[in-house]
Amino acid sequence: MEPIPEYTSSVCEELKALAASGVLTPDAAQMAVAAKLDHILTELRETKPAKKSSALGWLFAKGSGKPRKIRGLYVYGSVGRGKTMIMDMFFKKASTPKKRRAHFHEFMADVHNRIHEQRQKLKRGETKQADPVPPVAAALFAEAELLCFDEFSVTDITDAMILARLFTELFSLGCVLVATSNVAPDNLYRDGLNRGLFVPFIGLLGNHVDVVTLDSPTDYRMQKNANLPVYLTPLDARSDAAMEAAWHQVTDGDKAEPVELPMKGRSIHVPLASGRAARFSFSDLCEKPLGASDYLAIAARFDVVFVEHVPQLGAEKRNEVKRFINLVDALYDQSVRLFISAATSPDEMLTERRGTEGFEFDRTVSRLFEMRSAEYLVLHNEKRQQI
């Protein structure tokens, strides 16, 4: 086996090195996407750094007085094809000093908070800017000239309504967007309420990013499934006892009690917590009006989460399905160790695949399988060592 270099300047080079070492299987589809990302890396390296005298100095290519126009990239395809891995490589190599990688729901929660604060400033007479979107976009761009979204998805009407206005501002400033998704842009927010208000964003996206599909024939996440005993089914006394035993082992038998997580003037109720472990029922998390920001707060506070008694989810539980998707996304992105007791296996949990939830739930299924793997446990342990 050839040694893996500590640093490579391109995504293609890193994929080749990992394949040569036997860590990865050579994949032509991944290499094609990597080549497009490397083109963006080259363009980013060939731009002038920002000068104090000009906030937009970095927008100009070397030796040119013309503003640069770097097209971003939108990569979509089925779950488990390596989109997240390639995004990791790209983001680490991007030379732009101001860059941000975020889960889409986390980013939009930040946007809504900033808009709220801007409106409060208007009420307090601290600004005369009635439209909060331009100053919010300017502040976001000042922090991140390159935005990377992993698993881009739109499920919330408030997000859908603001995206076109927000990114019109961001793109005009020179923001470069790179995103991965399970669906093509035309299928974003499909069947969503008042989708007509969202459609302009799809056209805007097409003007500023190239769209490519990653259609590798192999689902690498499923290959990594190690079937660790953290997902228990069916729902019976045996599963309850196994969850209880797992909870006792994780907490070392320490005392557990309810806690309240403060959240924007309210609180999130945690039925049982011990150290950095929390225990909920499905009802606690998905049958109450919680949103993506709540799940992100839980993922930030705890590194082990138990979710008990997840039922089979039919068409009548559309809201619960949306919340469960967001919950798993938040826990996965923070490498939280997840213990679940459920009525069925992940791939049988949703009784009917329809609309946006059907697309989104495919990702949830894949992540639930991956969260049982030995590789995911390694990521979880690395995270715990950093806390």
Short mmCIF file of C-alpha atoms in Angstrom, two decimals:
data_model
loop_
_atom_site.label_atom_id
_atom_site.label_comp_id
_atom_site.label_asym_id
_atom_site.label_seq_id
_atom_site.Cartn_x
_atom_site.Cartn_y
_atom_site.Cartn_z
CA MET A 1 0.00 0.00 0.00
CA GLU A 2 1.16 3.51 -0.80
CA PRO A 3 1.33 5.93 2.12
CA ILE A 4 -1.41 8.56 2.35
CA PRO A 5 0.09 12.06 2.04
CA GLU A 6 -0.57 14.34 4.99
CA TYR A 7 -1.76 17.08 2.66
CA THR A 8 -2.85 17.21 -0.95
CA SER A 9 -3.81 20.38 -2.77
CA SER A 10 -6.75 18.88 -4.61
CA VAL A 11 -9.73 16.69 -3.87
CA CYS A 12 -8.86 14.45 -6.82
CA GLU A 13 -5.37 13.85 -5.44
CA GLU A 14 -6.72 12.92 -2.02
CA LEU A 15 -9.25 10.48 -3.48
CA LYS A 16 -6.51 8.86 -5.57
CA ALA A 17 -4.22 8.57 -2.55
CA LEU A 18 -6.95 7.00 -0.42
CA ALA A 19 -7.81 4.55 -3.19
CA ALA A 20 -4.13 3.63 -3.63
CA SER A 21 -3.85 3.00 0.11
CA GLY A 22 -6.87 0.70 0.07
CA VAL A 23 -8.95 2.95 2.32
CA LEU A 24 -11.42 3.78 -0.47
CA THR A 25 -12.67 1.97 -3.53
CA PRO A 26 -11.89 3.86 -6.77
CA ASP A 27 -15.08 5.59 -7.90
CA ALA A 28 -15.33 7.39 -11.26
CA ALA A 29 -18.48 9.30 -10.27
CA GLN A 30 -16.78 10.72 -7.17
CA MET A 31 -13.71 11.69 -9.23
CA ALA A 32 -15.87 13.62 -11.69
CA VAL A 33 -17.42 15.69 -8.88
CA ALA A 34 -13.99 16.13 -7.26
CA ALA A 35 -12.64 17.62 -10.53
CA LYS A 36 -15.38 20.29 -10.47
CA LEU A 37 -14.61 21.10 -6.84
CA ASP A 38 -10.91 21.37 -7.66
CA HIS A 39 -11.77 23.92 -10.35
CA ILE A 40 -13.47 26.05 -7.69
CA LEU A 41 -10.44 25.63 -5.40
CA THR A 42 -8.19 26.92 -8.19
CA GLU A 43 -10.38 29.95 -8.77
CA LEU A 44 -10.45 30.72 -5.06
CA ARG A 45 -6.65 30.56 -4.89
CA GLU A 46 -6.30 32.92 -7.86
CA THR A 47 -8.17 35.81 -6.26
CA LYS A 48 -6.69 38.74 -4.40
CA PRO A 49 -7.05 38.75 -0.63
CA ALA A 50 -9.34 41.42 0.81
CA LYS A 51 -7.69 44.73 1.69
CA LYS A 52 -8.63 46.92 4.60
CA SER A 53 -9.36 49.73 2.17
CA SER A 54 -11.83 47.63 0.25
CA ALA A 55 -14.20 45.15 1.79
CA LEU A 56 -14.70 43.64 -1.67
CA GLY A 57 -11.03 43.59 -2.65
CA TRP A 58 -11.00 39.81 -2.66
CA LEU A 59 -13.59 39.74 -5.44
CA PHE A 60 -11.05 40.70 -8.09
CA ALA A 61 -8.90 38.17 -9.88
CA LYS A 62 -5.13 38.66 -9.82
CA GLY A 63 -4.02 41.26 -12.31
CA SER A 64 -7.56 42.16 -13.30
CA GLY A 65 -9.78 45.11 -12.53
CA LYS A 66 -12.91 43.08 -13.22
CA PRO A 67 -14.90 41.44 -10.45
CA ARG A 68 -14.54 37.69 -10.48
CA LYS A 69 -17.54 35.46 -10.92
CA ILE A 70 -16.96 32.07 -9.38
CA ARG A 71 -19.78 29.65 -9.99
CA GLY A 72 -20.55 27.38 -7.09
CA LEU A 73 -21.62 23.75 -7.22
CA TYR A 74 -24.77 21.86 -6.25
CA VAL A 75 -24.16 18.11 -5.96
CA TYR A 76 -27.14 15.80 -5.63
CA GLY A 77 -27.64 12.06 -5.59
CA SER A 78 -28.81 9.12 -3.54
CA VAL A 79 -27.74 8.71 0.06
CA GLY A 80 -24.45 7.08 0.95
CA ARG A 81 -22.56 7.93 -2.25
CA GLY A 82 -19.79 9.97 -0.65
CA LYS A 83 -21.15 13.51 -0.99
CA THR A 84 -20.35 14.43 2.62
CA MET A 85 -16.85 12.95 2.44
CA ILE A 86 -16.00 14.93 -0.69
CA MET A 87 -17.45 18.10 0.82
CA ASP A 88 -15.18 17.58 3.86
CA MET A 89 -12.14 17.39 1.61
CA PHE A 90 -13.13 20.47 -0.39
CA PHE A 91 -13.87 22.63 2.65
CA LYS A 92 -10.57 21.82 4.34
CA LYS A 93 -8.62 22.72 1.19
CA ALA A 94 -10.49 25.96 0.39
CA SER A 95 -7.99 28.83 0.78
CA THR A 96 -10.66 31.48 1.35
CA PRO A 97 -10.00 32.77 4.88
CA LYS A 98 -13.66 33.47 5.53
CA LYS A 99 -15.63 30.29 4.99
CA ARG A 100 -18.48 28.54 6.71
CA ARG A 101 -19.81 25.03 6.58
CA ALA A 102 -23.17 24.38 8.19
CA HIS A 103 -26.19 22.16 8.18
CA PHE A 104 -28.87 24.04 6.26
CA HIS A 105 -31.32 24.09 9.20
CA GLU A 106 -28.61 25.47 11.51
CA PHE A 107 -27.79 28.20 9.00
CA MET A 108 -31.42 29.21 8.56
CA ALA A 109 -31.98 29.30 12.34
CA ASP A 110 -29.08 31.75 12.49
CA VAL A 111 -30.58 33.81 9.66
CA HIS A 112 -33.96 34.05 11.39
CA ASN A 113 -32.29 35.09 14.66
CA ARG A 114 -30.37 37.83 12.85
CA ILE A 115 -33.51 39.06 11.11
CA HIS A 116 -35.32 39.20 14.44
CA GLU A 117 -32.48 41.21 15.99
CA GLN A 118 -32.43 43.59 13.02
CA ARG A 119 -36.15 44.21 13.45
CA GLN A 120 -35.59 44.87 17.14
CA LYS A 121 -32.94 47.44 16.24
CA LEU A 122 -35.47 49.18 14.01
CA LYS A 123 -37.98 49.28 16.87
CA ARG A 124 -35.33 50.70 19.20
CA GLY A 125 -34.42 53.37 16.66
CA GLU A 126 -30.89 52.02 16.23
CA THR A 127 -31.31 51.71 12.45
CA LYS A 128 -33.44 53.20 9.72
CA GLN A 129 -33.15 50.10 7.53
CA ALA A 130 -36.71 48.76 7.36
CA ASP A 131 -35.80 45.71 5.27
CA PRO A 132 -33.74 43.39 7.49
CA VAL A 133 -32.51 41.11 4.69
CA PRO A 134 -29.76 43.32 3.11
CA PRO A 135 -27.93 44.04 6.40
CA VAL A 136 -28.25 40.40 7.47
CA ALA A 137 -26.84 39.22 4.14
CA ALA A 138 -23.99 41.75 4.43
CA ALA A 139 -23.15 40.51 7.92
CA LEU A 140 -23.20 36.87 6.78
CA PHE A 141 -20.95 37.66 3.83
CA ALA A 142 -18.52 39.57 6.05
CA GLU A 143 -18.10 36.34 8.02
CA ALA A 144 -18.16 33.83 5.15
CA GLU A 145 -17.34 34.46 1.50
CA LEU A 146 -17.67 30.71 0.87
CA LEU A 147 -20.79 28.93 2.12
CA CYS A 148 -20.96 25.13 2.19
CA PHE A 149 -24.21 23.30 2.94
CA ASP A 150 -24.22 19.55 3.48
CA GLU A 151 -27.59 17.87 2.75
CA PHE A 152 -29.35 21.00 1.49
CA SER A 153 -33.09 20.64 2.01
CA VAL A 154 -36.05 22.97 2.39
CA THR A 155 -39.03 21.86 4.47
CA ASP A 156 -40.09 25.03 6.28
CA ILE A 157 -42.26 27.67 4.62
CA THR A 158 -40.51 30.54 6.42
CA ASP A 159 -37.19 29.32 4.99
CA ALA A 160 -38.72 28.86 1.53
CA MET A 161 -40.12 32.40 1.48
CA ILE A 162 -36.85 34.12 2.38
CA LEU A 163 -34.26 32.14 0.39
CA ALA A 164 -34.60 33.98 -2.92
CA ARG A 165 -34.28 37.42 -1.31
CA LEU A 166 -31.41 36.36 0.95
CA PHE A 167 -29.33 34.73 -1.79
CA THR A 168 -30.01 37.49 -4.27
CA GLU A 169 -28.13 39.69 -1.80
CA LEU A 170 -25.43 37.12 -1.02
CA PHE A 171 -24.70 36.32 -4.68
CA SER A 172 -24.58 40.02 -5.56
CA LEU A 173 -21.88 40.44 -2.92
CA GLY A 174 -19.87 37.59 -4.44
CA CYS A 175 -20.73 34.71 -2.12
CA VAL A 176 -19.75 31.28 -3.47
CA LEU A 177 -22.16 28.45 -2.63
CA VAL A 178 -21.29 24.75 -2.61
CA ALA A 179 -24.01 22.35 -1.51
CA THR A 180 -24.89 18.68 -1.44
CA SER A 181 -28.42 17.33 -1.49
CA ASN A 182 -30.44 14.18 -2.02
CA VAL A 183 -32.65 15.90 -4.59
CA ALA A 184 -32.24 17.96 -7.76
CA PRO A 185 -32.93 21.70 -7.38
CA ASP A 186 -36.27 21.36 -9.18
CA ASN A 187 -37.43 18.94 -6.46
CA LEU A 188 -36.54 21.18 -3.52
CA TYR A 189 -39.56 22.03 -1.38
CA ARG A 190 -41.69 19.85 -3.67
CA ASP A 191 -45.35 19.82 -2.56
CA GLY A 192 -44.51 22.57 -0.05
CA LEU A 193 -47.08 25.14 1.03
CA ASN A 194 -47.10 28.20 -1.27
CA ARG A 195 -44.28 26.70 -3.34
CA GLY A 196 -44.69 29.46 -5.91
CA LEU A 197 -42.96 31.81 -3.49
CA PHE A 198 -39.96 29.47 -3.48
CA VAL A 199 -39.64 28.84 -7.23
CA PRO A 200 -37.63 32.06 -7.93
CA PHE A 201 -34.85 30.66 -5.72
CA ILE A 202 -34.48 27.65 -8.05
CA GLY A 203 -33.88 29.98 -11.00
CA LEU A 204 -31.47 32.07 -8.95
CA LEU A 205 -29.56 28.94 -7.98
CA GLY A 206 -29.20 27.94 -11.63
CA ASN A 207 -27.66 31.33 -12.42
CA HIS A 208 -24.92 31.02 -9.81
CA VAL A 209 -24.06 27.32 -9.38
CA ASP A 210 -23.43 24.35 -11.62
CA VAL A 211 -25.62 21.35 -10.90
CA VAL A 212 -24.15 17.85 -11.04
CA THR A 213 -25.39 14.45 -9.93
CA LEU A 214 -23.26 11.97 -7.98
CA ASP A 215 -24.71 8.67 -9.12
CA SER A 216 -22.18 6.19 -7.80
CA PRO A 217 -23.68 2.66 -7.87
CA THR A 218 -22.53 1.86 -4.33
CA ASP A 219 -24.08 2.98 -1.04
CA TYR A 220 -20.94 3.15 1.09
CA ARG A 221 -22.81 3.93 4.30
CA MET A 222 -24.70 0.66 4.15
CA GLN A 223 -21.42 -1.18 3.62
CA LYS A 224 -20.10 0.26 6.88
CA ASN A 225 -23.08 -0.93 8.91
CA ALA A 226 -21.65 -2.95 11.78
CA ASN A 227 -25.00 -3.74 13.44
CA LEU A 228 -23.98 -2.58 16.89
CA PRO A 229 -26.71 -3.12 19.53
CA VAL A 230 -27.94 0.47 19.67
CA TYR A 231 -31.10 0.02 17.60
CA LEU A 232 -33.67 -2.23 19.24
CA THR A 233 -36.82 -3.62 17.62
CA PRO A 234 -39.65 -4.59 18.01
CA LEU A 235 -41.17 -2.65 20.87
CA ASP A 236 -41.55 -5.17 23.65
CA ALA A 237 -40.41 -5.88 27.19
CA ARG A 238 -37.13 -7.25 25.88
CA SER A 239 -36.28 -4.01 24.07
CA ASP A 240 -37.28 -1.95 27.11
CA ALA A 241 -34.97 -4.00 29.30
CA ALA A 242 -32.10 -3.68 26.81
CA MET A 243 -32.56 0.11 26.67
CA GLU A 244 -32.57 0.28 30.45
CA ALA A 245 -29.37 -1.76 30.61
CA ALA A 246 -27.71 0.43 27.98
CA TRP A 247 -28.72 3.59 29.85
CA HIS A 248 -27.29 2.20 33.08
CA GLN A 249 -24.01 1.37 31.34
CA VAL A 250 -23.69 4.76 29.59
CA THR A 251 -24.37 6.70 32.79
CA ASP A 252 -22.36 4.34 35.02
CA GLY A 253 -25.45 4.11 37.19
CA ASP A 254 -25.19 7.78 38.18
CA LYS A 255 -28.28 9.66 39.25
CA ALA A 256 -30.45 10.94 36.41
CA GLU A 257 -33.03 13.70 36.71
CA PRO A 258 -35.09 16.04 34.53
CA VAL A 259 -33.43 19.21 33.26
CA GLU A 260 -34.52 22.27 31.30
CA LEU A 261 -32.45 23.59 28.39
CA PRO A 262 -32.92 27.37 27.97
CA MET A 263 -34.01 28.25 24.44
CA LYS A 264 -34.86 31.80 23.33
CA GLY A 265 -37.07 32.78 26.23
CA ARG A 266 -38.43 29.29 26.77
CA SER A 267 -36.97 25.91 27.61
CA ILE A 268 -36.68 22.41 26.20
CA HIS A 269 -37.73 19.76 28.71
CA VAL A 270 -35.37 16.80 29.05
CA PRO A 271 -37.15 14.01 30.97
CA LEU A 272 -33.91 12.38 32.15
CA ALA A 273 -30.31 13.55 31.99
CA SER A 274 -27.09 12.37 33.53
CA GLY A 275 -23.89 14.17 32.62
CA ARG A 276 -23.86 14.41 28.83
CA ALA A 277 -26.46 11.69 28.29
CA ALA A 278 -30.17 12.39 27.79
CA ARG A 279 -33.19 10.13 27.58
CA PHE A 280 -36.39 10.93 25.71
CA SER A 281 -39.41 9.18 24.30
CA PHE A 282 -40.41 9.68 20.66
CA SER A 283 -43.42 11.60 21.96
CA ASP A 284 -41.18 13.99 23.92
CA LEU A 285 -39.24 14.96 20.81
CA CYS A 286 -41.53 14.53 17.80
CA GLU A 287 -45.11 14.93 19.00
CA LYS A 288 -44.46 18.36 20.47
CA PRO A 289 -43.89 21.62 18.53
CA LEU A 290 -40.10 21.43 18.41
CA GLY A 291 -38.00 22.62 15.48
CA ALA A 292 -34.55 22.15 13.99
CA SER A 293 -33.02 24.73 16.34
CA ASP A 294 -34.31 22.77 19.36
CA TYR A 295 -32.71 19.56 18.12
CA LEU A 296 -29.45 21.39 17.43
CA ALA A 297 -29.49 22.66 21.02
CA ILE A 298 -29.97 19.09 22.29
CA ALA A 299 -27.12 17.85 20.06
CA ALA A 300 -24.85 20.59 21.39
CA ARG A 301 -25.61 19.80 25.04
CA PHE A 302 -25.54 15.99 24.96
CA ASP A 303 -23.28 13.52 23.21
CA VAL A 304 -25.43 10.45 23.93
CA VAL A 305 -29.18 10.51 23.29
CA PHE A 306 -31.73 7.77 23.93
CA VAL A 307 -35.02 7.87 22.00
CA GLU A 308 -37.56 5.26 23.05
CA HIS A 309 -40.74 3.88 21.51
CA VAL A 310 -40.48 5.16 17.95
CA PRO A 311 -43.67 3.98 16.22
CA GLN A 312 -44.25 3.08 12.61
CA LEU A 313 -45.03 6.35 10.85
CA GLY A 314 -48.03 6.62 8.57
CA ALA A 315 -49.33 9.41 6.35
CA GLU A 316 -51.30 10.85 9.27
CA LYS A 317 -48.04 11.60 11.11
CA ARG A 318 -46.52 14.01 8.58
CA ASN A 319 -45.48 16.56 11.21
CA GLU A 320 -43.91 13.86 13.36
CA VAL A 321 -42.00 12.55 10.32
CA LYS A 322 -40.59 16.03 9.58
CA ARG A 323 -39.47 16.43 13.18
CA PHE A 324 -37.88 12.98 13.26
CA ILE A 325 -35.94 13.78 10.07
CA ASN A 326 -34.64 17.02 11.61
CA LEU A 327 -33.81 15.26 14.88
CA VAL A 328 -31.70 12.59 13.20
CA ASP A 329 -29.97 15.22 11.03
CA ALA A 330 -28.99 17.26 14.08
CA LEU A 331 -27.70 14.27 16.06
CA TYR A 332 -25.82 12.85 13.09
CA ASP A 333 -24.11 16.13 12.22
CA GLN A 334 -22.77 16.40 15.78
CA SER A 335 -21.71 12.71 15.92
CA VAL A 336 -24.08 12.12 18.83
CA ARG A 337 -24.38 8.48 19.87
CA LEU A 338 -28.00 7.47 19.34
CA PHE A 339 -29.81 4.61 21.08
CA ILE A 340 -33.28 3.85 19.70
CA SER A 341 -36.08 1.43 20.42
CA ALA A 342 -38.52 1.28 17.51
CA ALA A 343 -41.47 -0.66 16.19
CA THR A 344 -39.64 -1.58 12.98
CA SER A 345 -36.27 -1.43 11.27
CA PRO A 346 -35.36 1.99 9.79
CA ASP A 347 -36.27 1.05 6.21
CA GLU A 348 -39.78 -0.04 7.27
CA MET A 349 -40.46 2.85 9.66
CA LEU A 350 -42.17 5.09 7.10
CA THR A 351 -45.20 3.26 5.72
CA GLU A 352 -45.52 5.36 2.57
CA ARG A 353 -42.94 7.43 0.67
CA ARG A 354 -44.63 10.59 -0.57
CA GLY A 355 -43.43 14.05 -1.57
CA THR A 356 -40.60 15.85 0.19
CA GLU A 357 -40.78 13.65 3.28
CA GLY A 358 -40.21 10.56 1.14
CA PHE A 359 -37.01 11.99 -0.32
CA GLU A 360 -35.83 13.24 3.06
CA PHE A 361 -36.60 10.02 4.90
CA ASP A 362 -34.30 8.03 2.60
CA ARG A 363 -31.44 10.04 4.11
CA THR A 364 -32.78 9.40 7.62
CA VAL A 365 -32.84 5.65 6.99
CA SER A 366 -29.27 5.65 5.72
CA ARG A 367 -28.09 7.72 8.68
CA LEU A 368 -29.82 5.45 11.18
CA PHE A 369 -27.96 2.52 9.70
CA GLU A 370 -24.65 4.39 9.72
CA MET A 371 -25.12 5.50 13.32
CA ARG A 372 -24.98 1.81 14.26
CA SER A 373 -21.57 1.31 12.63
CA ALA A 374 -18.13 0.98 14.17
CA GLU A 375 -16.90 3.92 12.06
CA TYR A 376 -19.56 6.21 13.45
CA LEU A 377 -18.60 5.15 16.98
CA VAL A 378 -15.02 6.24 16.23
CA LEU A 379 -16.28 9.68 15.17
CA HIS A 380 -18.38 9.88 18.31
CA ASN A 381 -15.43 9.02 20.53
CA GLU A 382 -13.24 11.62 18.80
CA LYS A 383 -15.90 14.24 19.48
CA ARG A 384 -16.08 13.30 23.17
CA GLN A 385 -12.31 13.71 23.49
CA GLN A 386 -12.63 17.31 22.22
CA ILE A 387 -15.22 18.30 24.84
#
